[in-house]
mmCIF file of C-alpha atoms and ligand atoms in Angstrom:
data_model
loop_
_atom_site.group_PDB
_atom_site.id
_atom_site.type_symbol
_atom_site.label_atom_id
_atom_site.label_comp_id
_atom_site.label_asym_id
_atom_site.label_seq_id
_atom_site.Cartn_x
_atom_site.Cartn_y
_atom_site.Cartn_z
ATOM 1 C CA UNK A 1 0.639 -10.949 15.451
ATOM 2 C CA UNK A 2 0.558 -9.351 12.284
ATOM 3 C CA UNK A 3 0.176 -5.636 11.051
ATOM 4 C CA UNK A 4 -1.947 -4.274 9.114
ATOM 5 C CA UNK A 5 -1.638 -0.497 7.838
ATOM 6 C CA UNK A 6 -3.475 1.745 5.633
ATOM 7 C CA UNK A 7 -2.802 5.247 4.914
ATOM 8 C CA UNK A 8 -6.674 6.302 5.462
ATOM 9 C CA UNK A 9 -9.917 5.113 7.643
ATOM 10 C CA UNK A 10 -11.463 4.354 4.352
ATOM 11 C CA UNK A 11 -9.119 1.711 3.276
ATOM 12 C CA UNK A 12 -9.041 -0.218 6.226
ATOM 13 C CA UNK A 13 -12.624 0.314 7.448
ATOM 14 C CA UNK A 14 -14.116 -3.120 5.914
ATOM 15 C CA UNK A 15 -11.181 -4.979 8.082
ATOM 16 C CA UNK A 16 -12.197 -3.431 10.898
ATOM 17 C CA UNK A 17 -15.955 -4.504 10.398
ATOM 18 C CA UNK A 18 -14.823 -8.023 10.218
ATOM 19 C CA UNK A 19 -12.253 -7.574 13.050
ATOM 20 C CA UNK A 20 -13.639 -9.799 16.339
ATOM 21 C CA UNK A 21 -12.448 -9.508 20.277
ATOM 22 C CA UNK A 22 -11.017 -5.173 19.295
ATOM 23 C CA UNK A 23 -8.681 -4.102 21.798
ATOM 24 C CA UNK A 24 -8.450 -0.426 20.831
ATOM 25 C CA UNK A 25 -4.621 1.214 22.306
ATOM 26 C CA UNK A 26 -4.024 4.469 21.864
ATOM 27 C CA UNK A 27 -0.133 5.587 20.896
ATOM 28 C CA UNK A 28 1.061 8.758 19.181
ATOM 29 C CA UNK A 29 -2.092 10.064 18.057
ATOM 30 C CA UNK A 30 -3.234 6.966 16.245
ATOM 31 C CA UNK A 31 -5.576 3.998 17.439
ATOM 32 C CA UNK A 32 -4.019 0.546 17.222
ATOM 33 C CA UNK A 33 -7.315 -2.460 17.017
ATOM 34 C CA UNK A 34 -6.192 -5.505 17.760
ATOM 35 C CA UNK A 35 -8.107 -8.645 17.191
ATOM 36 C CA UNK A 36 -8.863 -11.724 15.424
ATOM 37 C CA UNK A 37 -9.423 -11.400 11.550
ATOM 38 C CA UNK A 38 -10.232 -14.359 9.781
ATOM 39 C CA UNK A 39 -8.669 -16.365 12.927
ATOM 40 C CA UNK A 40 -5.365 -14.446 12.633
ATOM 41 C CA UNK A 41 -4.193 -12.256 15.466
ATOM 42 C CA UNK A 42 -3.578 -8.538 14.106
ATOM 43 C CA UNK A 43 -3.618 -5.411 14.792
ATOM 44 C CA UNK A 44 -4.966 -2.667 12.479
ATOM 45 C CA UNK A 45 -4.178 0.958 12.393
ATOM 46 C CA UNK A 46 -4.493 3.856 9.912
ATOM 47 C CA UNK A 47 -1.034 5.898 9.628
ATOM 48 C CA UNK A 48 -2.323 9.153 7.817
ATOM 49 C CA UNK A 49 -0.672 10.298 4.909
ATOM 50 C CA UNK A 50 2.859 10.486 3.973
ATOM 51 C CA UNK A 51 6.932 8.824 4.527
ATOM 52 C CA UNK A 52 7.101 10.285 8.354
ATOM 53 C CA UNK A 53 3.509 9.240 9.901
ATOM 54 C CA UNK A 54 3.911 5.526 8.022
ATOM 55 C CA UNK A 55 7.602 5.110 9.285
ATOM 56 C CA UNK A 56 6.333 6.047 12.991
ATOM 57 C CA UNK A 57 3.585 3.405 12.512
ATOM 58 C CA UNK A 58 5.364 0.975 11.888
ATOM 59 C CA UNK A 59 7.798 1.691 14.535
ATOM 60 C CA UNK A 60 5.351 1.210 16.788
ATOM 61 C CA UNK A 61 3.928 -1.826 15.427
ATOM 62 C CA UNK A 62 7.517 -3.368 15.705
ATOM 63 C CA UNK A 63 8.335 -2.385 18.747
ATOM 64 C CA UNK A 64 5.279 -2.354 21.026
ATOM 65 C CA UNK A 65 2.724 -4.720 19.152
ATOM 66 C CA UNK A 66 6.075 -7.451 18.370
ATOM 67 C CA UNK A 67 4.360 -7.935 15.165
ATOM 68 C CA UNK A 68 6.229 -11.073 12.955
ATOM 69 C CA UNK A 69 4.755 -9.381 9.741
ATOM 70 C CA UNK A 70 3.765 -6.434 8.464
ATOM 71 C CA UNK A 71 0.980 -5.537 5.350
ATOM 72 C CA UNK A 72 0.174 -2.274 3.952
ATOM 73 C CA UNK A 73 -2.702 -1.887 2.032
ATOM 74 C CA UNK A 74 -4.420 1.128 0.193
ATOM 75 C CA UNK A 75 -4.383 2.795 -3.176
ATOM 76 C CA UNK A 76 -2.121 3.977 -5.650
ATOM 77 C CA UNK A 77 -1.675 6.318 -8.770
ATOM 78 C CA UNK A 78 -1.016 3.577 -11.660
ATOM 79 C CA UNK A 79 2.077 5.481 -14.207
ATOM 80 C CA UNK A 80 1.571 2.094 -16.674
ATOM 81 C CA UNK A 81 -0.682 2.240 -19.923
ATOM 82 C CA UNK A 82 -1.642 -1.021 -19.377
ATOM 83 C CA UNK A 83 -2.700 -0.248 -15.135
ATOM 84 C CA UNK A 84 -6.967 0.500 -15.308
ATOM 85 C CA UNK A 85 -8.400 1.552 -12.081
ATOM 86 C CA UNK A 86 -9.408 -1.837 -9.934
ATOM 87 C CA UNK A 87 -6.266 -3.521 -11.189
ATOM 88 C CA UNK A 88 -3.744 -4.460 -8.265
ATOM 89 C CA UNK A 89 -0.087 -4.187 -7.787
ATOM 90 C CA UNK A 90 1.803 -6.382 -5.180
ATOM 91 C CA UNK A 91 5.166 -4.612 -4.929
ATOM 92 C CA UNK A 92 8.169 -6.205 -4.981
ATOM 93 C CA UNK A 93 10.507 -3.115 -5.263
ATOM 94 C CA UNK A 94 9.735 0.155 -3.398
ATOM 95 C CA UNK A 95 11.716 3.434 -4.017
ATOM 96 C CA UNK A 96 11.407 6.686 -2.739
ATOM 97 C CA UNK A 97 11.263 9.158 -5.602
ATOM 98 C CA UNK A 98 11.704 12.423 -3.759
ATOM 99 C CA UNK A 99 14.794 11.211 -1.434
ATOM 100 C CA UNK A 100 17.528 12.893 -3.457
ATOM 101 C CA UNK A 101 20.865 13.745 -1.305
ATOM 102 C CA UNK A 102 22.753 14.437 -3.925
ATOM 103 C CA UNK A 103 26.079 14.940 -4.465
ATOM 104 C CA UNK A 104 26.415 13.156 -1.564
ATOM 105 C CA UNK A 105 24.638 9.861 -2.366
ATOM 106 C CA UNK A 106 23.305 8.623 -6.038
ATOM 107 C CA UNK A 107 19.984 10.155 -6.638
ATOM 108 C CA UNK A 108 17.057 7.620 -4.824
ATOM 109 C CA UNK A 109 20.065 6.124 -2.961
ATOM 110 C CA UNK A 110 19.163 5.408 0.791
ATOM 111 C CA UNK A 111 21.685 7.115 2.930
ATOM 112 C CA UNK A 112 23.902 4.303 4.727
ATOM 113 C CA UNK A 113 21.793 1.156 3.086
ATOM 114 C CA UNK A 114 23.532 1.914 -0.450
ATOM 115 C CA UNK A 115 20.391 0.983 -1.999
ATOM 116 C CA UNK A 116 17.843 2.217 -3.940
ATOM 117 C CA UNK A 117 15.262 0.272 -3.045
ATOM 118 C CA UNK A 118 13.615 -2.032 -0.455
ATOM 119 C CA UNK A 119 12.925 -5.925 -2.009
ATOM 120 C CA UNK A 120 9.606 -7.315 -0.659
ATOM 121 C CA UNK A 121 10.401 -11.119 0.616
ATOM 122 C CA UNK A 122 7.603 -13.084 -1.025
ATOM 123 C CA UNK A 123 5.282 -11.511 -3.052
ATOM 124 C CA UNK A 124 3.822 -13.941 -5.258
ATOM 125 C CA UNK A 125 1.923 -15.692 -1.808
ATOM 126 C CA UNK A 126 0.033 -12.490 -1.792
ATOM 127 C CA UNK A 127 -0.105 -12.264 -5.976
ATOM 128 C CA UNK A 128 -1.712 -15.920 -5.922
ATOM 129 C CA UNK A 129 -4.050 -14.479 -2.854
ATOM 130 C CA UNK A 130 -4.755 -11.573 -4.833
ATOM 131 C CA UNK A 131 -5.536 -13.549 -7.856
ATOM 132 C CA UNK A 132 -8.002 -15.717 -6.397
ATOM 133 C CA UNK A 133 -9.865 -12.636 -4.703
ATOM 134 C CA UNK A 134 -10.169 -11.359 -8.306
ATOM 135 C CA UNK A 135 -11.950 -14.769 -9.301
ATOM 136 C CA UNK A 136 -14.575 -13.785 -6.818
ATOM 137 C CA UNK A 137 -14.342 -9.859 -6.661
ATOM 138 C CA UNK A 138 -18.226 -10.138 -7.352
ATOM 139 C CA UNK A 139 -18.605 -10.779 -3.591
ATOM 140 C CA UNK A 140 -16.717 -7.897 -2.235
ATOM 141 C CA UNK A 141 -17.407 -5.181 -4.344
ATOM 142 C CA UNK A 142 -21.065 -4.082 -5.647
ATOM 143 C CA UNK A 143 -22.033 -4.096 -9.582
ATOM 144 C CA UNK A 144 -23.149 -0.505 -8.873
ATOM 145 C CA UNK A 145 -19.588 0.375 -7.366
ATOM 146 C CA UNK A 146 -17.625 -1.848 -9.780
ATOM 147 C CA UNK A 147 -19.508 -0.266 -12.998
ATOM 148 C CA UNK A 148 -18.985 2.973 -11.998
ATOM 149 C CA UNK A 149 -15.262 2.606 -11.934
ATOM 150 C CA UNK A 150 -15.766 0.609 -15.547
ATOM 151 C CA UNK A 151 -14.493 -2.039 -13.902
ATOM 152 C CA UNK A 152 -14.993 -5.801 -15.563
ATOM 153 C CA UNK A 153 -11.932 -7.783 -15.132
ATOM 154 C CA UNK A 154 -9.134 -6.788 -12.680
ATOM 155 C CA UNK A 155 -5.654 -8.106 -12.886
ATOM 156 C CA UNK A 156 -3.042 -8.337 -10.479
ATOM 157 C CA UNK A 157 0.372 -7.626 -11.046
ATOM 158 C CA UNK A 158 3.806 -7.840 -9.471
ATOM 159 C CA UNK A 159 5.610 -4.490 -9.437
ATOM 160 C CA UNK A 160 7.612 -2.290 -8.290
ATOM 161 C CA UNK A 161 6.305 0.877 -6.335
ATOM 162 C CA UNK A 162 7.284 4.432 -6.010
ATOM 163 C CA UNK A 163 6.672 6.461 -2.884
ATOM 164 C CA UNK A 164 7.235 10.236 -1.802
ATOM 165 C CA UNK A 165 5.258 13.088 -0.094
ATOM 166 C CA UNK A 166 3.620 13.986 -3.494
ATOM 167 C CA UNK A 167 0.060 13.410 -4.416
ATOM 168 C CA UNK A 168 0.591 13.188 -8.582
ATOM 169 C CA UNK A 169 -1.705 14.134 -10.467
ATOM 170 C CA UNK A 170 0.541 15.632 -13.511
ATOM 171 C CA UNK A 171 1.833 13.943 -16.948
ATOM 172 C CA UNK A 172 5.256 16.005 -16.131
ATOM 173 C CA UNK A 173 5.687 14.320 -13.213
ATOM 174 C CA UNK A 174 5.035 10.902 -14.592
ATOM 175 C CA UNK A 175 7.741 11.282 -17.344
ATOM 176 C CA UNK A 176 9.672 12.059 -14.716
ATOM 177 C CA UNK A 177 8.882 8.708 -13.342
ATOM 178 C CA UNK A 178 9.259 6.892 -16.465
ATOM 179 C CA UNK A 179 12.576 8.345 -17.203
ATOM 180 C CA UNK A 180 14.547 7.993 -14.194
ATOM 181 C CA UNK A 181 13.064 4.703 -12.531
ATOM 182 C CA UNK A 182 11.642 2.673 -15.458
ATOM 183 C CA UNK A 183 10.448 -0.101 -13.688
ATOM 184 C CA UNK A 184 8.110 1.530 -11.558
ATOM 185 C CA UNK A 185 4.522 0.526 -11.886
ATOM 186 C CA UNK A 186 2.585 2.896 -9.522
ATOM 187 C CA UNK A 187 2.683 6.052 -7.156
ATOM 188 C CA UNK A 188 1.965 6.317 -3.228
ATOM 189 C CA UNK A 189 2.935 7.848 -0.402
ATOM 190 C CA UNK A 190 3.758 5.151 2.231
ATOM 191 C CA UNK A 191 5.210 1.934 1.164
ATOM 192 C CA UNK A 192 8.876 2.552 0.603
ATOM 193 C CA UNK A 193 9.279 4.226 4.232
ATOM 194 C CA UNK A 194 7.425 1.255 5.515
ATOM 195 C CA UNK A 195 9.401 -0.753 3.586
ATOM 196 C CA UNK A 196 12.978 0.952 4.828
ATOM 197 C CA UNK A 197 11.685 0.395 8.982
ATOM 198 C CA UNK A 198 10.840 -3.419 8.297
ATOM 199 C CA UNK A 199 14.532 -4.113 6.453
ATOM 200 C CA UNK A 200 16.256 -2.382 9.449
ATOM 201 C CA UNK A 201 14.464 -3.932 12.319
ATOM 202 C CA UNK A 202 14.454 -7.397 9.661
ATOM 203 C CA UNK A 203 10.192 -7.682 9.606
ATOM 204 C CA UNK A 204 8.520 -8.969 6.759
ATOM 205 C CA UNK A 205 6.408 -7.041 4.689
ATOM 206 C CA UNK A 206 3.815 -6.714 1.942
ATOM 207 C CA UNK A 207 2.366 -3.809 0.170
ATOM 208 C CA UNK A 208 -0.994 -3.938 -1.486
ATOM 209 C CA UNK A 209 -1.953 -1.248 -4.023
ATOM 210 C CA UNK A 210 -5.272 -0.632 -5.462
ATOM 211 C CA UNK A 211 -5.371 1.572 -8.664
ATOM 212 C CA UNK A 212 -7.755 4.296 -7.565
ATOM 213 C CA UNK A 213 -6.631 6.704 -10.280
ATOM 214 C CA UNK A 214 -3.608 7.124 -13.326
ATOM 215 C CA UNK A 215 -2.113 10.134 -11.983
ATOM 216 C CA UNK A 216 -2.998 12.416 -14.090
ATOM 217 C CA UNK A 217 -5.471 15.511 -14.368
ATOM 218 C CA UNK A 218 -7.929 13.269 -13.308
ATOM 219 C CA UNK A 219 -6.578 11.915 -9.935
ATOM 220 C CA UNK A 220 -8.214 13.325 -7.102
ATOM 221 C CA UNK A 221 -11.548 13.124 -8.101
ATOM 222 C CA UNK A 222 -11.073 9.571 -9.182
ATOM 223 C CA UNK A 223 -8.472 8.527 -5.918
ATOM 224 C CA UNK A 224 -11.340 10.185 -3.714
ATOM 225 C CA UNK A 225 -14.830 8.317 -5.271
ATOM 226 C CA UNK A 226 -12.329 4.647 -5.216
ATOM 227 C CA UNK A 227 -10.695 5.511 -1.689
ATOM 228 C CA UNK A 228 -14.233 6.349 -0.423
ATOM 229 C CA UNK A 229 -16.439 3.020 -1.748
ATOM 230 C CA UNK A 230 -14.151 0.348 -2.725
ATOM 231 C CA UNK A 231 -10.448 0.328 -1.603
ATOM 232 C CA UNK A 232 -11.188 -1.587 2.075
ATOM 233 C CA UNK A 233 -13.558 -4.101 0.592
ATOM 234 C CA UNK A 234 -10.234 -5.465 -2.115
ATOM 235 C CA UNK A 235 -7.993 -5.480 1.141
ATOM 236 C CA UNK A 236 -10.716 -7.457 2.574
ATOM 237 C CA UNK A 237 -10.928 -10.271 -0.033
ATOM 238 C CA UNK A 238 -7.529 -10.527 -0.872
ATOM 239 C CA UNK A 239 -6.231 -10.765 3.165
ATOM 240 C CA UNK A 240 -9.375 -13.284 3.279
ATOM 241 C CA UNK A 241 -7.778 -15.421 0.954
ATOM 242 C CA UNK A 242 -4.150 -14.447 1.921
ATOM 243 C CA UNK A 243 -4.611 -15.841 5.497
ATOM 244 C CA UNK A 244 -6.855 -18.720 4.040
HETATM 245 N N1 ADE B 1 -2.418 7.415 -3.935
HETATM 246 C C1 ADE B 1 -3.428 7.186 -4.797
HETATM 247 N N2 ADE B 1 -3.278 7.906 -5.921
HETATM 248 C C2 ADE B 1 -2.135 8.613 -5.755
HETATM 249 C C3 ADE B 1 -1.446 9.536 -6.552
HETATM 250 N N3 ADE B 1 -1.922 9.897 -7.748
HETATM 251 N N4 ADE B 1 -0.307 10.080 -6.068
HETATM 252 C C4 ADE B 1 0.162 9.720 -4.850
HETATM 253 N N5 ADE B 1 -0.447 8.861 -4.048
HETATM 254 C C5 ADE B 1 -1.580 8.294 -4.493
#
C-alpha cells in the first residue's frame, strides 16, 4: 500500500477521480480512500494545512493503513530566480525553518535526531517520472489553464525544501531564507514534518512540489488560482508515470 497526501482537496482531487474500488475510513477528522490507482494499491487523504495535521497523517497512514511508502504532493512558494510557476521540485532535503530551540539545540536542528534535515531516499525515480510527465503535460493540463499561468515549458528540479507554519508571501522573509539555509529551493508547510515521522518509523518518502506562486506580494492570489485548477492534474501525470 502506498500513501498519498496532499495538504488540500484541490491537490489531490484529480487522484481521487481516477481512484477505482474507494474504501472511504474515517480517522481523526480526516477521510482515508483507499483504492486502486493506476493498478497500485493506495490510499489517499488530504491532511489540512500545517507541521501538526501532516505529522498526524502520516501517523496514521503508518500505523493503521501499514503503508511501505509514502508521497506528498501539492504546491509550494518557489524562493529561486530561476523557479516560474508550473516548474516542479522533487525534494531531496527538507528543513523546518521555524523549529528554532535555541540555545539549546543549533538553530533548524531537530531535537534528539542532531540533524537539520530529513534526506529523501531516491528522488531522481520520481525526477525521471516527473520529467516524462512534463514531455506530455499537454494531456493533463488545459492550454486555457496552462496560458494563464504563462506557462510553456516546465522543468523539474531536484531540491531541497523548506517547511514551517508560515504562508510567505514577503521578500523579508525570503532573505531570510536565502541567508540562513542557502540551498533551499522552495517554501511549504508539510513536507519536513512528514519527512521527520517517515525517518523515525523508517518509511520511504517523496515530496512533490508544484510552484503555484514565488512568495512574494503576489502569493495568495497566485497559490489560490494554481491550487484551485491545476495542482491535482501534475500529481496525476507525474504518479501516472511514477507507478508506470
Ligand atoms: N504553499 C504554496 N505557496 C506557499 C507559500 N508562499 N508559503 C507557504 N506555503 C506555500
Amino acid at each position: 500500500m502506498i500513501g498519498i497526501i496532499s495538504a488540500m482537496q484541490e491537490e489531490i482531487q484529480a487522484l481521487l477521480n481516477e481512484l477505482e474500488h474507494i474504501t472511504t475510513t474515517k480517522k481523526g477528522m480526516r477521510e482515508y480512500y483507499s483504492g486502486t490507482l493506476f493498478n497500485k494499491n493506495v490510499v489517499l487523504v488530504f491532511s489540512r494545512w500545517g507541521k501538526v495535521a501532516s505529522a498526524a497523517t502520516t501517523t496514521q497512514l503508518i500505523n493503521d493503513f501499514n503503508v511501505e511508502e509514502i508521497i506528498f504532493t501539492g504546491v509550494a512558494g518557489g524562493i529561486k530566480e530561476t523557479l516560474n510557476i508550473g516548474d516542479v521540485v522533487i525534494g531531496k532535503h527538507l528543513y523546518q525553518h521555524d523549529l528554532d530551540a535555541r540555545p539549546f539545540y543549533n538553530q533548524f536542528e531537530i531535537p534528539i535526531l542532531k540533524n537539520k534535515y530529513v534526506a529523501t531516499k531516491n528522488p531522481k525515480n520520481l525526477l525521471k517520472a516527473t520529467e516524462q510527465f512534463i514531455g506530455t503535460y499537454g494531456d493533463f493540463i488545459s492550454k486555457t489553464e496552462a496560458n494563464a499561468f504563462n506557462i510553456t515549458t516546465p522543468k523539474a528540479i531536484l531540491g531541497d525544501i523548506a517547511s514551517g507554519d508560515q504562508f510567505i508571501s514577503s521578500i523579508e522573509k525570503i532573505k531570510f531564507l536565502n541567508d540562513l539555509l542557502p540551498s533551499t529551493t522552495c517554501v511549504e508547510m508539510e513536507g519536513a514534518s512528514v519527512a521527520q515521522v517517515c525517518f523515525e518509523y523508517s518509511v520511504p518518502f517523496s515530496i512533490i512540489r508544484i510552484i503555484s506562486d514565488k512568495a512574494n506580494d503576489n502569493a495568495t492570489i497566485d497559490f489560490s488560482r494554481f491550487a484551485n485548477s491545476i495542482a491535482s492534474n501534475y500529481a496525476l501525470g507525474i504518479l501516472k508515470n511514477y507507478f508506470a
